[in-house]
Amino acid sequence: MDMIVDVINSIDAFVWGPPMLVLLLGSHIFLTFRTGFIQRKLPTAIKLSVTKDPDAPGDISQFGALCTALSATIGTGNIVGVGTAIIAGGPGAVFWMWITGVFGIATKYSETFAAVKYRVKDHNGDMLGGAMYVWERAFKKEDGRTPWWAKLGAVAFAAFATVATIGTGSAVQASAMTGIIASS
């Protein structure tokens, strides 16, 4: 059993170590420059999200889309994660979380833009999209074929998302509450 724990800890240390931080921050900064500092348009985006437009296409309102995006983005990590960061790194950790978050706006924008650009309508006229569709449609060749590595990316994303659902949601909250109760 100790060997399994050691293997999991080694994988965890690699995945969440410096390479991941460089990859995330590097992506955030690259996309910030590539999008022309999209963060400057945040006030306009918020204004458009809360303004009602009855003629807008789509299945849900702009405000509904904003609430859905926020519910998927703000979660347990922002509640338990901030407290854990303060305990582990002190108040300075919150400052760096803010800086990373500001640059992360460009990454979130790019994800959303790609999801909207490559979405499709099903036979009922409902919109379907997400990372799997982006992987499949964004890299199509001129002859209409999708490269094997793009299909692998789509399948890998779906598989990792399925595995991630096991360790997220109620499991994280239950673990946080158990730790608090045990220490009290």
PDB file of N, CA, C and O in Angstrom, residues 41-99:
ATOM      1  N   LYS A  41     -11.171  44.515 -22.237  1.00  0.00           N
ATOM      2  CA  LYS A  41     -12.574  44.531 -22.647  1.00  0.00           C
ATOM      3  C   LYS A  41     -13.501  43.933 -21.594  1.00  0.00           C
ATOM      4  O   LYS A  41     -14.682  43.727 -21.850  1.00  0.00           O
ATOM      5  N   LEU A  42     -12.986  43.653 -20.408  1.00  0.00           N
ATOM      6  CA  LEU A  42     -13.788  43.045 -19.353  1.00  0.00           C
ATOM      7  C   LEU A  42     -15.012  43.873 -18.976  1.00  0.00           C
ATOM      8  O   LEU A  42     -16.113  43.315 -18.862  1.00  0.00           O
ATOM      9  N   PRO A  43     -14.903  45.207 -18.780  1.00  0.00           N
ATOM     10  CA  PRO A  43     -16.119  45.977 -18.458  1.00  0.00           C
ATOM     11  C   PRO A  43     -17.198  45.865 -19.533  1.00  0.00           C
ATOM     12  O   PRO A  43     -18.388  45.722 -19.216  1.00  0.00           O
ATOM     13  N   THR A  44     -16.811  45.884 -20.802  1.00  0.00           N
ATOM     14  CA  THR A  44     -17.785  45.744 -21.888  1.00  0.00           C
ATOM     15  C   THR A  44     -18.420  44.363 -21.860  1.00  0.00           C
ATOM     16  O   THR A  44     -19.628  44.219 -22.058  1.00  0.00           O
ATOM     17  N   ALA A  45     -17.618  43.334 -21.601  1.00  0.00           N
ATOM     18  CA  ALA A  45     -18.141  41.968 -21.544  1.00  0.00           C
ATOM     19  C   ALA A  45     -19.167  41.814 -20.425  1.00  0.00           C
ATOM     20  O   ALA A  45     -20.214  41.191 -20.617  1.00  0.00           O
ATOM     21  N   ILE A  46     -18.872  42.392 -19.270  1.00  0.00           N
ATOM     22  CA  ILE A  46     -19.814  42.310 -18.154  1.00  0.00           C
ATOM     23  C   ILE A  46     -21.102  43.048 -18.501  1.00  0.00           C
ATOM     24  O   ILE A  46     -22.204  42.555 -18.255  1.00  0.00           O
ATOM     25  N   LYS A  47     -20.969  44.230 -19.101  1.00  0.00           N
ATOM     26  CA  LYS A  47     -22.146  45.014 -19.494  1.00  0.00           C
ATOM     27  C   LYS A  47     -23.016  44.238 -20.478  1.00  0.00           C
ATOM     28  O   LYS A  47     -24.241  44.183 -20.329  1.00  0.00           O
ATOM     29  N   LEU A  48     -22.402  43.625 -21.490  1.00  0.00           N
ATOM     30  CA  LEU A  48     -23.164  42.851 -22.474  1.00  0.00           C
ATOM     31  C   LEU A  48     -23.788  41.603 -21.864  1.00  0.00           C
ATOM     32  O   LEU A  48     -24.846  41.160 -22.313  1.00  0.00           O
ATOM     33  N   SER A  49     -23.155  41.031 -20.854  1.00  0.00           N
ATOM     34  CA  SER A  49     -23.665  39.810 -20.232  1.00  0.00           C
ATOM     35  C   SER A  49     -24.911  40.053 -19.396  1.00  0.00           C
ATOM     36  O   SER A  49     -25.748  39.161 -19.258  1.00  0.00           O
ATOM     37  N   VAL A  50     -25.039  41.233 -18.825  1.00  0.00           N
ATOM     38  CA  VAL A  50     -26.202  41.510 -17.972  1.00  0.00           C
ATOM     39  C   VAL A  50     -27.273  42.325 -18.694  1.00  0.00           C
ATOM     40  O   VAL A  50     -28.333  42.568 -18.141  1.00  0.00           O
ATOM     41  N   THR A  51     -27.013  42.724 -19.941  1.00  0.00           N
ATOM     42  CA  THR A  51     -28.001  43.458 -20.734  1.00  0.00           C
ATOM     43  C   THR A  51     -28.906  42.453 -21.433  1.00  0.00           C
ATOM     44  O   THR A  51     -28.435  41.470 -21.998  1.00  0.00           O
ATOM     45  N   LYS A  52     -30.206  42.714 -21.419  1.00  0.00           N
ATOM     46  CA  LYS A  52     -31.149  41.790 -22.035  1.00  0.00           C
ATOM     47  C   LYS A  52     -31.286  42.098 -23.521  1.00  0.00           C
ATOM     48  O   LYS A  52     -31.486  43.239 -23.916  1.00  0.00           O
ATOM     49  N   ASP A  53     -31.169  41.065 -24.364  1.00  0.00           N
ATOM     50  CA  ASP A  53     -31.328  41.188 -25.812  1.00  0.00           C
ATOM     51  C   ASP A  53     -32.259  40.084 -26.280  1.00  0.00           C
ATOM     52  O   ASP A  53     -31.830  38.955 -26.510  1.00  0.00           O
ATOM     53  N   PRO A  54     -33.568  40.385 -26.425  1.00  0.00           N
ATOM     54  CA  PRO A  54     -34.520  39.331 -26.781  1.00  0.00           C
ATOM     55  C   PRO A  54     -34.318  38.769 -28.191  1.00  0.00           C
ATOM     56  O   PRO A  54     -34.767  37.665 -28.486  1.00  0.00           O
ATOM     57  N   ASP A  55     -33.624  39.488 -29.061  1.00  0.00           N
ATOM     58  CA  ASP A  55     -33.417  39.022 -30.435  1.00  0.00           C
ATOM     59  C   ASP A  55     -32.135  38.213 -30.603  1.00  0.00           C
ATOM     60  O   ASP A  55     -31.804  37.791 -31.710  1.00  0.00           O
ATOM     61  N   ALA A  56     -31.381  38.012 -29.527  1.00  0.00           N
ATOM     62  CA  ALA A  56     -30.109  37.288 -29.617  1.00  0.00           C
ATOM     63  C   ALA A  56     -30.365  35.814 -29.922  1.00  0.00           C
ATOM     64  O   ALA A  56     -31.286  35.207 -29.377  1.00  0.00           O
ATOM     65  N   PRO A  57     -29.547  35.225 -30.826  1.00  0.00           N
ATOM     66  CA  PRO A  57     -29.720  33.799 -31.122  1.00  0.00           C
ATOM     67  C   PRO A  57     -29.197  32.938 -29.978  1.00  0.00           C
ATOM     68  O   PRO A  57     -28.382  33.380 -29.187  1.00  0.00           O
ATOM     69  N   GLY A  58     -29.668  31.732 -29.919  1.00  0.00           N
ATOM     70  CA  GLY A  58     -29.187  30.803 -28.900  1.00  0.00           C
ATOM     71  C   GLY A  58     -30.318  30.309 -28.024  1.00  0.00           C
ATOM     72  O   GLY A  58     -31.440  30.795 -28.085  1.00  0.00           O
ATOM     73  N   ASP A  59     -29.986  29.307 -27.208  1.00  0.00           N
ATOM     74  CA  ASP A  59     -30.987  28.667 -26.362  1.00  0.00           C
ATOM     75  C   ASP A  59     -31.174  29.363 -25.024  1.00  0.00           C
ATOM     76  O   ASP A  59     -32.216  29.217 -24.399  1.00  0.00           O
ATOM     77  N   ILE A  60     -30.153  30.092 -24.550  1.00  0.00           N
ATOM     78  CA  ILE A  60     -30.262  30.764 -23.262  1.00  0.00           C
ATOM     79  C   ILE A  60     -29.845  32.226 -23.410  1.00  0.00           C
ATOM     80  O   ILE A  60     -29.185  32.600 -24.373  1.00  0.00           O
ATOM     81  N   SER A  61     -30.239  33.030 -22.444  1.00  0.00           N
ATOM     82  CA  SER A  61     -29.909  34.456 -22.477  1.00  0.00           C
ATOM     83  C   SER A  61     -28.433  34.677 -22.193  1.00  0.00           C
ATOM     84  O   SER A  61     -27.735  33.777 -21.734  1.00  0.00           O
ATOM     85  N   GLN A  62     -27.973  35.912 -22.433  1.00  0.00           N
ATOM     86  CA  GLN A  62     -26.579  36.243 -22.145  1.00  0.00           C
ATOM     87  C   GLN A  62     -26.298  36.079 -20.658  1.00  0.00           C
ATOM     88  O   GLN A  62     -25.247  35.577 -20.268  1.00  0.00           O
ATOM     89  N   PHE A  63     -27.237  36.500 -19.820  1.00  0.00           N
ATOM     90  CA  PHE A  63     -27.049  36.380 -18.376  1.00  0.00           C
ATOM     91  C   PHE A  63     -27.021  34.913 -17.961  1.00  0.00           C
ATOM     92  O   PHE A  63     -26.216  34.506 -17.116  1.00  0.00           O
ATOM     93  N   GLY A  64     -27.878  34.103 -18.573  1.00  0.00           N
ATOM     94  CA  GLY A  64     -27.866  32.668 -18.293  1.00  0.00           C
ATOM     95  C   GLY A  64     -26.546  32.022 -18.680  1.00  0.00           C
ATOM     96  O   GLY A  64     -26.026  31.166 -17.975  1.00  0.00           O
ATOM     97  N   ALA A  65     -25.992  32.455 -19.820  1.00  0.00           N
ATOM     98  CA  ALA A  65     -24.690  31.942 -20.248  1.00  0.00           C
ATOM     99  C   ALA A  65     -23.597  32.357 -19.266  1.00  0.00           C
ATOM    100  O   ALA A  65     -22.705  31.570 -18.947  1.00  0.00           O
ATOM    101  N   LEU A  66     -23.669  33.615 -18.785  1.00  0.00           N
ATOM    102  CA  LEU A  66     -22.689  34.089 -17.810  1.00  0.00           C
ATOM    103  C   LEU A  66     -22.770  33.259 -16.529  1.00  0.00           C
ATOM    104  O   LEU A  66     -21.746  32.822 -16.005  1.00  0.00           O
ATOM    105  N   CYS A  67     -23.984  33.048 -16.040  1.00  0.00           N
ATOM    106  CA  CYS A  67     -24.145  32.272 -14.801  1.00  0.00           C
ATOM    107  C   CYS A  67     -23.658  30.838 -14.976  1.00  0.00           C
ATOM    108  O   CYS A  67     -23.020  30.273 -14.077  1.00  0.00           O
ATOM    109  N   THR A  68     -23.929  30.234 -16.135  1.00  0.00           N
ATOM    110  CA  THR A  68     -23.469  28.872 -16.401  1.00  0.00           C
ATOM    111  C   THR A  68     -21.954  28.817 -16.441  1.00  0.00           C
ATOM    112  O   THR A  68     -21.326  27.921 -15.856  1.00  0.00           O
ATOM    113  N   ALA A  69     -21.328  29.790 -17.126  1.00  0.00           N
ATOM    114  CA  ALA A  69     -19.859  29.818 -17.203  1.00  0.00           C
ATOM    115  C   ALA A  69     -19.252  30.031 -15.824  1.00  0.00           C
ATOM    116  O   ALA A  69     -18.248  29.398 -15.473  1.00  0.00           O
ATOM    117  N   LEU A  70     -19.845  30.916 -15.028  1.00  0.00           N
ATOM    118  CA  LEU A  70     -19.304  31.170 -13.692  1.00  0.00           C
ATOM    119  C   LEU A  70     -19.475  29.960 -12.779  1.00  0.00           C
ATOM    120  O   LEU A  70     -18.596  29.667 -11.972  1.00  0.00           O
ATOM    121  N   SER A  71     -20.601  29.265 -12.907  1.00  0.00           N
ATOM    122  CA  SER A  71     -20.811  28.100 -12.049  1.00  0.00           C
ATOM    123  C   SER A  71     -19.811  26.994 -12.366  1.00  0.00           C
ATOM    124  O   SER A  71     -19.416  26.239 -11.489  1.00  0.00           O
ATOM    125  N   ALA A  72     -19.396  26.915 -13.614  1.00  0.00           N
ATOM    126  CA  ALA A  72     -18.404  25.911 -13.988  1.00  0.00           C
ATOM    127  C   ALA A  72     -16.986  26.356 -13.645  1.00  0.00           C
ATOM    128  O   ALA A  72     -16.088  25.535 -13.555  1.00  0.00           O
ATOM    129  N   THR A  73     -16.787  27.659 -13.480  1.00  0.00           N
ATOM    130  CA  THR A  73     -15.446  28.191 -13.251  1.00  0.00           C
ATOM    131  C   THR A  73     -15.161  28.412 -11.774  1.00  0.00           C
ATOM    132  O   THR A  73     -14.078  28.102 -11.286  1.00  0.00           O
ATOM    133  N   ILE A  74     -16.125  28.967 -11.066  1.00  0.00           N
ATOM    134  CA  ILE A  74     -15.943  29.259  -9.648  1.00  0.00           C
ATOM    135  C   ILE A  74     -16.520  28.089  -8.866  1.00  0.00           C
ATOM    136  O   ILE A  74     -17.683  27.783  -8.978  1.00  0.00           O
ATOM    137  N   GLY A  75     -15.699  27.481  -8.097  1.00  0.00           N
ATOM    138  CA  GLY A  75     -16.178  26.312  -7.370  1.00  0.00           C
ATOM    139  C   GLY A  75     -15.359  26.061  -6.134  1.00  0.00           C
ATOM    140  O   GLY A  75     -14.857  26.974  -5.486  1.00  0.00           O
ATOM    141  N   THR A  76     -15.225  24.803  -5.839  1.00  0.00           N
ATOM    142  CA  THR A  76     -14.547  24.386  -4.632  1.00  0.00           C
ATOM    143  C   THR A  76     -13.117  24.906  -4.564  1.00  0.00           C
ATOM    144  O   THR A  76     -12.637  25.283  -3.503  1.00  0.00           O
ATOM    145  N   GLY A  77     -12.430  24.936  -5.686  1.00  0.00           N
ATOM    146  CA  GLY A  77     -11.056  25.422  -5.705  1.00  0.00           C
ATOM    147  C   GLY A  77     -10.945  26.856  -5.232  1.00  0.00           C
ATOM    148  O   GLY A  77      -9.966  27.243  -4.591  1.00  0.00           O
ATOM    149  N   ASN A  78     -11.955  27.660  -5.528  1.00  0.00           N
ATOM    150  CA  ASN A  78     -11.928  29.055  -5.098  1.00  0.00           C
ATOM    151  C   ASN A  78     -12.322  29.208  -3.641  1.00  0.00           C
ATOM    152  O   ASN A  78     -12.067  30.246  -3.047  1.00  0.00           O
ATOM    153  N   ILE A  79     -12.947  28.216  -3.078  1.00  0.00           N
ATOM    154  CA  ILE A  79     -13.340  28.293  -1.679  1.00  0.00           C
ATOM    155  C   ILE A  79     -12.268  27.642  -0.805  1.00  0.00           C
ATOM    156  O   ILE A  79     -11.659  28.277   0.044  1.00  0.00           O
ATOM    157  N   VAL A  80     -12.024  26.363  -1.031  1.00  0.00           N
ATOM    158  CA  VAL A  80     -11.038  25.629  -0.247  1.00  0.00           C
ATOM    159  C   VAL A  80      -9.620  25.998  -0.699  1.00  0.00           C
ATOM    160  O   VAL A  80      -8.707  26.102   0.118  1.00  0.00           O
ATOM    161  N   GLY A  81      -9.439  26.236  -2.003  1.00  0.00           N
ATOM    162  CA  GLY A  81      -8.116  26.517  -2.546  1.00  0.00           C
ATOM    163  C   GLY A  81      -7.483  27.780  -1.995  1.00  0.00           C
ATOM    164  O   GLY A  81      -6.284  27.805  -1.702  1.00  0.00           O
ATOM    165  N   VAL A  82      -8.266  28.837  -1.829  1.00  0.00           N
ATOM    166  CA  VAL A  82      -7.715  30.088  -1.312  1.00  0.00           C
ATOM    167  C   VAL A  82      -7.280  29.909   0.139  1.00  0.00           C
ATOM    168  O   VAL A  82      -6.185  30.338   0.519  1.00  0.00           O
ATOM    169  N   GLY A  83      -8.108  29.274   0.931  1.00  0.00           N
ATOM    170  CA  GLY A  83      -7.734  29.019   2.330  1.00  0.00           C
ATOM    171  C   GLY A  83      -6.486  28.162   2.434  1.00  0.00           C
ATOM    172  O   GLY A  83      -5.589  28.438   3.231  1.00  0.00           O
ATOM    173  N   THR A  84      -6.402  27.146   1.606  1.00  0.00           N
ATOM    174  CA  THR A  84      -5.222  26.279   1.600  1.00  0.00           C
ATOM    175  C   THR A  84      -3.981  27.052   1.162  1.00  0.00           C
ATOM    176  O   THR A  84      -2.895  26.877   1.719  1.00  0.00           O
ATOM    177  N   ALA A  85      -4.138  27.917   0.153  1.00  0.00           N
ATOM    178  CA  ALA A  85      -2.994  28.712  -0.322  1.00  0.00           C
ATOM    179  C   ALA A  85      -2.501  29.666   0.760  1.00  0.00           C
ATOM    180  O   ALA A  85      -1.291  29.851   0.923  1.00  0.00           O
ATOM    181  N   ILE A  86      -3.416  30.254   1.516  1.00  0.00           N
ATOM    182  CA  ILE A  86      -3.018  31.168   2.591  1.00  0.00           C
ATOM    183  C   ILE A  86      -2.275  30.402   3.686  1.00  0.00           C
ATOM    184  O   ILE A  86      -1.259  30.873   4.202  1.00  0.00           O
ATOM    185  N   ILE A  87      -2.769  29.213   4.025  1.00  0.00           N
ATOM    186  CA  ILE A  87      -2.094  28.406   5.043  1.00  0.00           C
ATOM    187  C   ILE A  87      -0.706  27.991   4.562  1.00  0.00           C
ATOM    188  O   ILE A  87       0.271  28.063   5.302  1.00  0.00           O
ATOM    189  N   ALA A  88      -0.609  27.578   3.297  1.00  0.00           N
ATOM    190  CA  ALA A  88       0.663  27.073   2.779  1.00  0.00           C
ATOM    191  C   ALA A  88       1.649  28.181   2.424  1.00  0.00           C
ATOM    192  O   ALA A  88       2.844  28.037   2.655  1.00  0.00           O
ATOM    193  N   GLY A  89       1.158  29.291   1.873  1.00  0.00           N
ATOM    194  CA  GLY A  89       2.071  30.310   1.370  1.00  0.00           C
ATOM    195  C   GLY A  89       1.908  31.687   1.960  1.00  0.00           C
ATOM    196  O   GLY A  89       2.622  32.612   1.584  1.00  0.00           O
ATOM    197  N   GLY A  90       0.948  31.862   2.851  1.00  0.00           N
ATOM    198  CA  GLY A  90       0.733  33.169   3.451  1.00  0.00           C
ATOM    199  C   GLY A  90      -0.119  34.069   2.568  1.00  0.00           C
ATOM    200  O   GLY A  90      -0.556  33.676   1.487  1.00  0.00           O
ATOM    201  N   PRO A  91      -0.351  35.297   3.017  1.00  0.00           N
ATOM    202  CA  PRO A  91      -1.215  36.212   2.269  1.00  0.00           C
ATOM    203  C   PRO A  91      -0.684  36.545   0.877  1.00  0.00           C
ATOM    204  O   PRO A  91      -1.450  36.875  -0.019  1.00  0.00           O
ATOM    205  N   GLY A  92       0.619  36.442   0.667  1.00  0.00           N
ATOM    206  CA  GLY A  92       1.185  36.706  -0.654  1.00  0.00           C
ATOM    207  C   GLY A  92       0.671  35.753  -1.717  1.00  0.00           C
ATOM    208  O   GLY A  92       0.652  36.083  -2.898  1.00  0.00           O
ATOM    209  N   ALA A  93       0.237  34.567  -1.295  1.00  0.00           N
ATOM    210  CA  ALA A  93      -0.304  33.594  -2.236  1.00  0.00           C
ATOM    211  C   ALA A  93      -1.562  34.137  -2.910  1.00  0.00           C
ATOM    212  O   ALA A  93      -1.783  33.890  -4.103  1.00  0.00           O
ATOM    213  N   VAL A  94      -2.372  34.873  -2.181  1.00  0.00           N
ATOM    214  CA  VAL A  94      -3.594  35.446  -2.749  1.00  0.00           C
ATOM    215  C   VAL A  94      -3.242  36.469  -3.837  1.00  0.00           C
ATOM    216  O   VAL A  94      -3.871  36.522  -4.898  1.00  0.00           O
ATOM    217  N   PHE A  95      -2.212  37.278  -3.603  1.00  0.00           N
ATOM    218  CA  PHE A  95      -1.771  38.245  -4.618  1.00  0.00           C
ATOM    219  C   PHE A  95      -1.408  37.522  -5.909  1.00  0.00           C
ATOM    220  O   PHE A  95      -1.843  37.920  -6.995  1.00  0.00           O
ATOM    221  N   TRP A  96      -0.647  36.440  -5.813  1.00  0.00           N
ATOM    222  CA  TRP A  96      -0.236  35.722  -7.012  1.00  0.00           C
ATOM    223  C   TRP A  96      -1.410  34.997  -7.655  1.00  0.00           C
ATOM    224  O   TRP A  96      -1.437  34.812  -8.879  1.00  0.00           O
ATOM    225  N   MET A  97      -2.391  34.602  -6.859  1.00  0.00           N
ATOM    226  CA  MET A  97      -3.608  34.020  -7.434  1.00  0.00           C
ATOM    227  C   MET A  97      -4.352  35.069  -8.253  1.00  0.00           C
ATOM    228  O   MET A  97      -4.894  34.764  -9.317  1.00  0.00           O
ATOM    229  N   TRP A  98      -4.396  36.311  -7.765  1.00  0.00           N
ATOM    230  CA  TRP A  98      -5.045  37.394  -8.515  1.00  0.00           C
ATOM    231  C   TRP A  98      -4.312  37.664  -9.824  1.00  0.00           C
ATOM    232  O   TRP A  98      -4.931  37.819 -10.870  1.00  0.00           O
ATOM    233  N   ILE A  99      -2.986  37.743  -9.759  1.00  0.00           N
ATOM    234  CA  ILE A  99      -2.204  38.013 -10.968  1.00  0.00           C
ATOM    235  C   ILE A  99      -2.422  36.901 -11.997  1.00  0.00           C
ATOM    236  O   ILE A  99      -2.664  37.160 -13.181  1.00  0.00           O
TER     237      ILE A  99
END
